[in-house]
Amino acid sequence: MRSIDGAVLDLKRLDLLATADSVIHRLDARAKVLTTLVFIVTVVSFNRYEFTALFPFFIYPVVTASLGNLPGGYIVRKIIMVIPFAFVVGMLNPIFDRELFVRIGPLAITGGWISCASIILRTVLTVGAAFILVGVTGFLSVCQALERLGTPRTFTVQLLFLYRYIFVLTEEGARASRARELRSCGRKGLGLASFGPLIGHLLIRTWLRAERIHMAMLARGFTGEFHSRQVSGFGWRELFYVAGWSAVFVVLRMENGAQWLGRLVTGGLS
Amino acid sequence: MSHHIVEVKHLQHIYADGTVALQDVSFTIHHGESVAIIGANGAGKSTLLLHLNGYLTANSGEIRIGDFPLTRKTLPEIRRTVGMVFQDADDQLFMPTVFDDVAFGPFNLGLPVEEVKQRVKAVLEQVGAAHLQEKPPYHLSGGEKKRVAIATVLSMSPDILVMDEPTSGLDPFARRQLMGLLRDFQHTKIFTSHDLDMVVDLCQRTIVLHQGIVKADGPTLEIFNDDTLLAECRLEKPLSMQGCPVCGKGR
């Protein structure tokens, strides 16, 4: 129960980080959204056995998070949470793909393990970039940026409501789970049997609560558009930001930055 | 602006499951009045409030706010005129920070950013919550949440303030503080409440709802001195009008 409450507060913290002021925070949201999109597309575009070439891409999340003064430990914890999901996606690769890929002394690494590690690494990079984007921009501004970039309003408003619904659902879920836990006296209660009605109730309660919130929004003149106090335009700074990062991503996509660095250190370039 | 600011005529509301929440409700509230709508649980108070800013649609009857009848066309103007503060402040506060929440209404009115910032600052000062501006609403205490919820509505400069159970869940000090704040507002005020002492303190007029009809409508003190009416409507005298429970004086 406490973990549900804690998880919600932790997620809300991400939005609060976005209210800070830094070089990255001050950039127009569209620039950050575009750069993150280019980053994600580049990272995903590698072939499935690529592993080492992905490492240099950490430069983007690390630089953005540090310029945006995001707490590193917090972001790392958030990313660690999604690694198990990535592992589930890739866990069958080592079983089906047993082709020998690299041999390090007695250790033989198959293609399956490489592609599984690659999936995890890509998840860490892309999910990390998305978290950092929200942390330096705010979910509301990300949606506004998407809209200004041409995404239909219906879609962005749905996205915002969905995001808001996560909080409503988890808050109500935490209450229901607390009530169940307190009355099951430390035992399992009625076990699985009690979860059916619990989930049904949860749906109805969150629905009613969401309606009340919607009512409060309508009462304050909501017409399907969210506004932000941040006024920014897409200027030269933003153009340089997008172009600069995109150039870095393209170079890192064409050249294996990790190998290049290795050759540089070992003198292989001369 | 019309002299009759809120006019409700033969309002009837039946919920989809057949529950008759309002049978026949009529009253007129004038400019600057402070009116309490009281009644037992299920008397129809909350349903009535939801009609006042057009959230619910009546089965029959008519509502006029100022010069406008409440219709789909006049809804945006009416929602600006009638500021609605919900019972549970958590339903009203949904943005990441207090500033964003208070600015939500003015932004929807299409005001420029600078004007919105000024309004937010002014209303937060008015409710004594200026220091909370950058805080997330879920970290506030109950009293603070209530004051911020009122600020979210005041920032739209409403003519009429409608509040559902304003003092519920507040500690005695926060309750007094809130009552002091409400007393200073010059708006037309409509409250529903079970806090009958607050009603005596803040409202000159009281409307008693019972099973979906207006059972009584008159000066607050007169209503609370009518023991038969109170018993019939499952209500009691406010504590301040009852005798001392220890020495029995004033009974």
PDB file of N, CA and C in Angstrom, chain A residues 175-212:
ATOM      1  N   ARG A 175      -6.061   3.770  -1.705  1.00  0.00           N
ATOM      2  CA  ARG A 175      -7.086   3.813  -0.644  1.00  0.00           C
ATOM      3  C   ARG A 175      -7.771   2.460  -0.492  1.00  0.00           C
ATOM      4  N   ALA A 176      -8.171   1.880  -1.637  1.00  0.00           N
ATOM      5  CA  ALA A 176      -8.880   0.601  -1.598  1.00  0.00           C
ATOM      6  C   ALA A 176      -7.975  -0.474  -1.005  1.00  0.00           C
ATOM      7  N   SER A 177      -6.714  -0.459  -1.427  1.00  0.00           N
ATOM      8  CA  SER A 177      -5.797  -1.486  -0.961  1.00  0.00           C
ATOM      9  C   SER A 177      -5.514  -1.318   0.541  1.00  0.00           C
ATOM     10  N   ARG A 178      -5.463  -0.053   0.983  1.00  0.00           N
ATOM     11  CA  ARG A 178      -5.263   0.216   2.417  1.00  0.00           C
ATOM     12  C   ARG A 178      -6.438  -0.336   3.219  1.00  0.00           C
ATOM     13  N   ALA A 179      -7.655  -0.072   2.733  1.00  0.00           N
ATOM     14  CA  ALA A 179      -8.854  -0.540   3.443  1.00  0.00           C
ATOM     15  C   ALA A 179      -8.859  -2.065   3.526  1.00  0.00           C
ATOM     16  N   ARG A 180      -8.456  -2.721   2.429  1.00  0.00           N
ATOM     17  CA  ARG A 180      -8.443  -4.184   2.405  1.00  0.00           C
ATOM     18  C   ARG A 180      -7.397  -4.730   3.376  1.00  0.00           C
ATOM     19  N   GLU A 181      -6.241  -4.091   3.312  1.00  0.00           N
ATOM     20  CA  GLU A 181      -5.118  -4.558   4.132  1.00  0.00           C
ATOM     21  C   GLU A 181      -5.426  -4.425   5.630  1.00  0.00           C
ATOM     22  N   LEU A 182      -6.045  -3.294   5.986  1.00  0.00           N
ATOM     23  CA  LEU A 182      -6.326  -3.061   7.409  1.00  0.00           C
ATOM     24  C   LEU A 182      -7.345  -4.047   7.945  1.00  0.00           C
ATOM     25  N   ARG A 183      -8.240  -4.515   7.080  1.00  0.00           N
ATOM     26  CA  ARG A 183      -9.262  -5.429   7.554  1.00  0.00           C
ATOM     27  C   ARG A 183      -8.906  -6.900   7.352  1.00  0.00           C
ATOM     28  N   SER A 184      -7.726  -7.131   6.731  1.00  0.00           N
ATOM     29  CA  SER A 184      -7.358  -8.541   6.581  1.00  0.00           C
ATOM     30  C   SER A 184      -6.371  -8.957   7.675  1.00  0.00           C
ATOM     31  N   CYS A 185      -6.100  -8.072   8.613  1.00  0.00           N
ATOM     32  CA  CYS A 185      -5.318  -8.351   9.816  1.00  0.00           C
ATOM     33  C   CYS A 185      -3.988  -9.056   9.522  1.00  0.00           C
ATOM     34  N   GLY A 186      -3.287  -8.560   8.530  1.00  0.00           N
ATOM     35  CA  GLY A 186      -1.959  -9.093   8.255  1.00  0.00           C
ATOM     36  C   GLY A 186      -1.970 -10.409   7.505  1.00  0.00           C
ATOM     37  N   ARG A 187      -3.176 -11.024   7.341  1.00  0.00           N
ATOM     38  CA  ARG A 187      -3.224 -12.275   6.573  1.00  0.00           C
ATOM     39  C   ARG A 187      -3.587 -11.939   5.130  1.00  0.00           C
ATOM     40  N   LYS A 188      -3.940 -12.972   4.379  1.00  0.00           N
ATOM     41  CA  LYS A 188      -4.201 -12.721   2.963  1.00  0.00           C
ATOM     42  C   LYS A 188      -5.615 -12.208   2.718  1.00  0.00           C
ATOM     43  N   GLY A 189      -6.400 -12.087   3.778  1.00  0.00           N
ATOM     44  CA  GLY A 189      -7.785 -11.663   3.601  1.00  0.00           C
ATOM     45  C   GLY A 189      -8.543 -12.763   2.891  1.00  0.00           C
ATOM     46  N   LEU A 190      -9.368 -12.378   1.918  1.00  0.00           N
ATOM     47  CA  LEU A 190     -10.109 -13.398   1.174  1.00  0.00           C
ATOM     48  C   LEU A 190      -9.321 -13.866  -0.048  1.00  0.00           C
ATOM     49  N   GLY A 191      -8.070 -13.446  -0.081  1.00  0.00           N
ATOM     50  CA  GLY A 191      -7.217 -13.889  -1.177  1.00  0.00           C
ATOM     51  C   GLY A 191      -7.683 -13.329  -2.500  1.00  0.00           C
ATOM     52  N   LEU A 192      -7.468 -14.105  -3.538  1.00  0.00           N
ATOM     53  CA  LEU A 192      -7.772 -13.627  -4.894  1.00  0.00           C
ATOM     54  C   LEU A 192      -9.238 -13.280  -5.073  1.00  0.00           C
ATOM     55  N   ALA A 193     -10.109 -14.011  -4.331  1.00  0.00           N
ATOM     56  CA  ALA A 193     -11.554 -13.813  -4.499  1.00  0.00           C
ATOM     57  C   ALA A 193     -11.953 -12.362  -4.238  1.00  0.00           C
ATOM     58  N   SER A 194     -11.241 -11.698  -3.330  1.00  0.00           N
ATOM     59  CA  SER A 194     -11.650 -10.329  -2.998  1.00  0.00           C
ATOM     60  C   SER A 194     -11.175  -9.316  -4.038  1.00  0.00           C
ATOM     61  N   PHE A 195     -10.286  -9.744  -4.923  1.00  0.00           N
ATOM     62  CA  PHE A 195      -9.741  -8.774  -5.868  1.00  0.00           C
ATOM     63  C   PHE A 195     -10.698  -8.419  -6.997  1.00  0.00           C
ATOM     64  N   GLY A 196     -11.574  -9.370  -7.361  1.00  0.00           N
ATOM     65  CA  GLY A 196     -12.525  -9.091  -8.432  1.00  0.00           C
ATOM     66  C   GLY A 196     -13.397  -7.893  -8.110  1.00  0.00           C
ATOM     67  N   PRO A 197     -14.171  -7.975  -7.006  1.00  0.00           N
ATOM     68  CA  PRO A 197     -15.008  -6.825  -6.644  1.00  0.00           C
ATOM     69  C   PRO A 197     -14.171  -5.570  -6.384  1.00  0.00           C
ATOM     70  N   LEU A 198     -12.970  -5.773  -5.817  1.00  0.00           N
ATOM     71  CA  LEU A 198     -12.112  -4.622  -5.509  1.00  0.00           C
ATOM     72  C   LEU A 198     -11.785  -3.840  -6.780  1.00  0.00           C
ATOM     73  N   ILE A 199     -11.438  -4.591  -7.825  1.00  0.00           N
ATOM     74  CA  ILE A 199     -11.065  -3.927  -9.079  1.00  0.00           C
ATOM     75  C   ILE A 199     -12.292  -3.285  -9.723  1.00  0.00           C
ATOM     76  N   GLY A 200     -13.443  -3.976  -9.624  1.00  0.00           N
ATOM     77  CA  GLY A 200     -14.674  -3.401 -10.156  1.00  0.00           C
ATOM     78  C   GLY A 200     -15.015  -2.087  -9.477  1.00  0.00           C
ATOM     79  N   HIS A 201     -14.897  -2.093  -8.134  1.00  0.00           N
ATOM     80  CA  HIS A 201     -15.155  -0.877  -7.354  1.00  0.00           C
ATOM     81  C   HIS A 201     -14.202   0.228  -7.728  1.00  0.00           C
ATOM     82  N   LEU A 202     -12.957  -0.197  -7.915  1.00  0.00           N
ATOM     83  CA  LEU A 202     -11.911   0.773  -8.237  1.00  0.00           C
ATOM     84  C   LEU A 202     -12.249   1.494  -9.535  1.00  0.00           C
ATOM     85  N   LEU A 203     -12.724   0.715 -10.509  1.00  0.00           N
ATOM     86  CA  LEU A 203     -13.058   1.305 -11.801  1.00  0.00           C
ATOM     87  C   LEU A 203     -14.163   2.336 -11.624  1.00  0.00           C
ATOM     88  N   ILE A 204     -15.215   1.956 -10.873  1.00  0.00           N
ATOM     89  CA  ILE A 204     -16.351   2.865 -10.696  1.00  0.00           C
ATOM     90  C   ILE A 204     -15.924   4.104  -9.906  1.00  0.00           C
ATOM     91  N   ARG A 205     -15.121   3.870  -8.842  1.00  0.00           N
ATOM     92  CA  ARG A 205     -14.693   5.019  -8.031  1.00  0.00           C
ATOM     93  C   ARG A 205     -13.819   5.983  -8.814  1.00  0.00           C
ATOM     94  N   THR A 206     -12.887   5.414  -9.583  1.00  0.00           N
ATOM     95  CA  THR A 206     -12.016   6.321 -10.346  1.00  0.00           C
ATOM     96  C   THR A 206     -12.820   7.046 -11.412  1.00  0.00           C
ATOM     97  N   TRP A 207     -13.785   6.362 -11.955  1.00  0.00           N
ATOM     98  CA  TRP A 207     -14.643   6.981 -12.967  1.00  0.00           C
ATOM     99  C   TRP A 207     -15.389   8.173 -12.360  1.00  0.00           C
ATOM    100  N   LEU A 208     -15.990   7.937 -11.193  1.00  0.00           N
ATOM    101  CA  LEU A 208     -16.733   9.023 -10.540  1.00  0.00           C
ATOM    102  C   LEU A 208     -15.805  10.176 -10.173  1.00  0.00           C
ATOM    103  N   ARG A 209     -14.636   9.813  -9.647  1.00  0.00           N
ATOM    104  CA  ARG A 209     -13.678  10.849  -9.256  1.00  0.00           C
ATOM    105  C   ARG A 209     -13.227  11.638 -10.485  1.00  0.00           C
ATOM    106  N   ALA A 210     -12.942  10.897 -11.574  1.00  0.00           N
ATOM    107  CA  ALA A 210     -12.515  11.570 -12.802  1.00  0.00           C
ATOM    108  C   ALA A 210     -13.614  12.515 -13.283  1.00  0.00           C
ATOM    109  N   GLU A 211     -14.870  12.101 -13.099  1.00  0.00           N
ATOM    110  CA  GLU A 211     -15.979  12.969 -13.502  1.00  0.00           C
ATOM    111  C   GLU A 211     -16.015  14.246 -12.672  1.00  0.00           C
ATOM    112  N   ARG A 212     -15.747  14.081 -11.342  1.00  0.00           N
ATOM    113  CA  ARG A 212     -15.759  15.271 -10.482  1.00  0.00           C
ATOM    114  C   ARG A 212     -14.632  16.225 -10.875  1.00  0.00           C
TER     115      ARG A 212
END
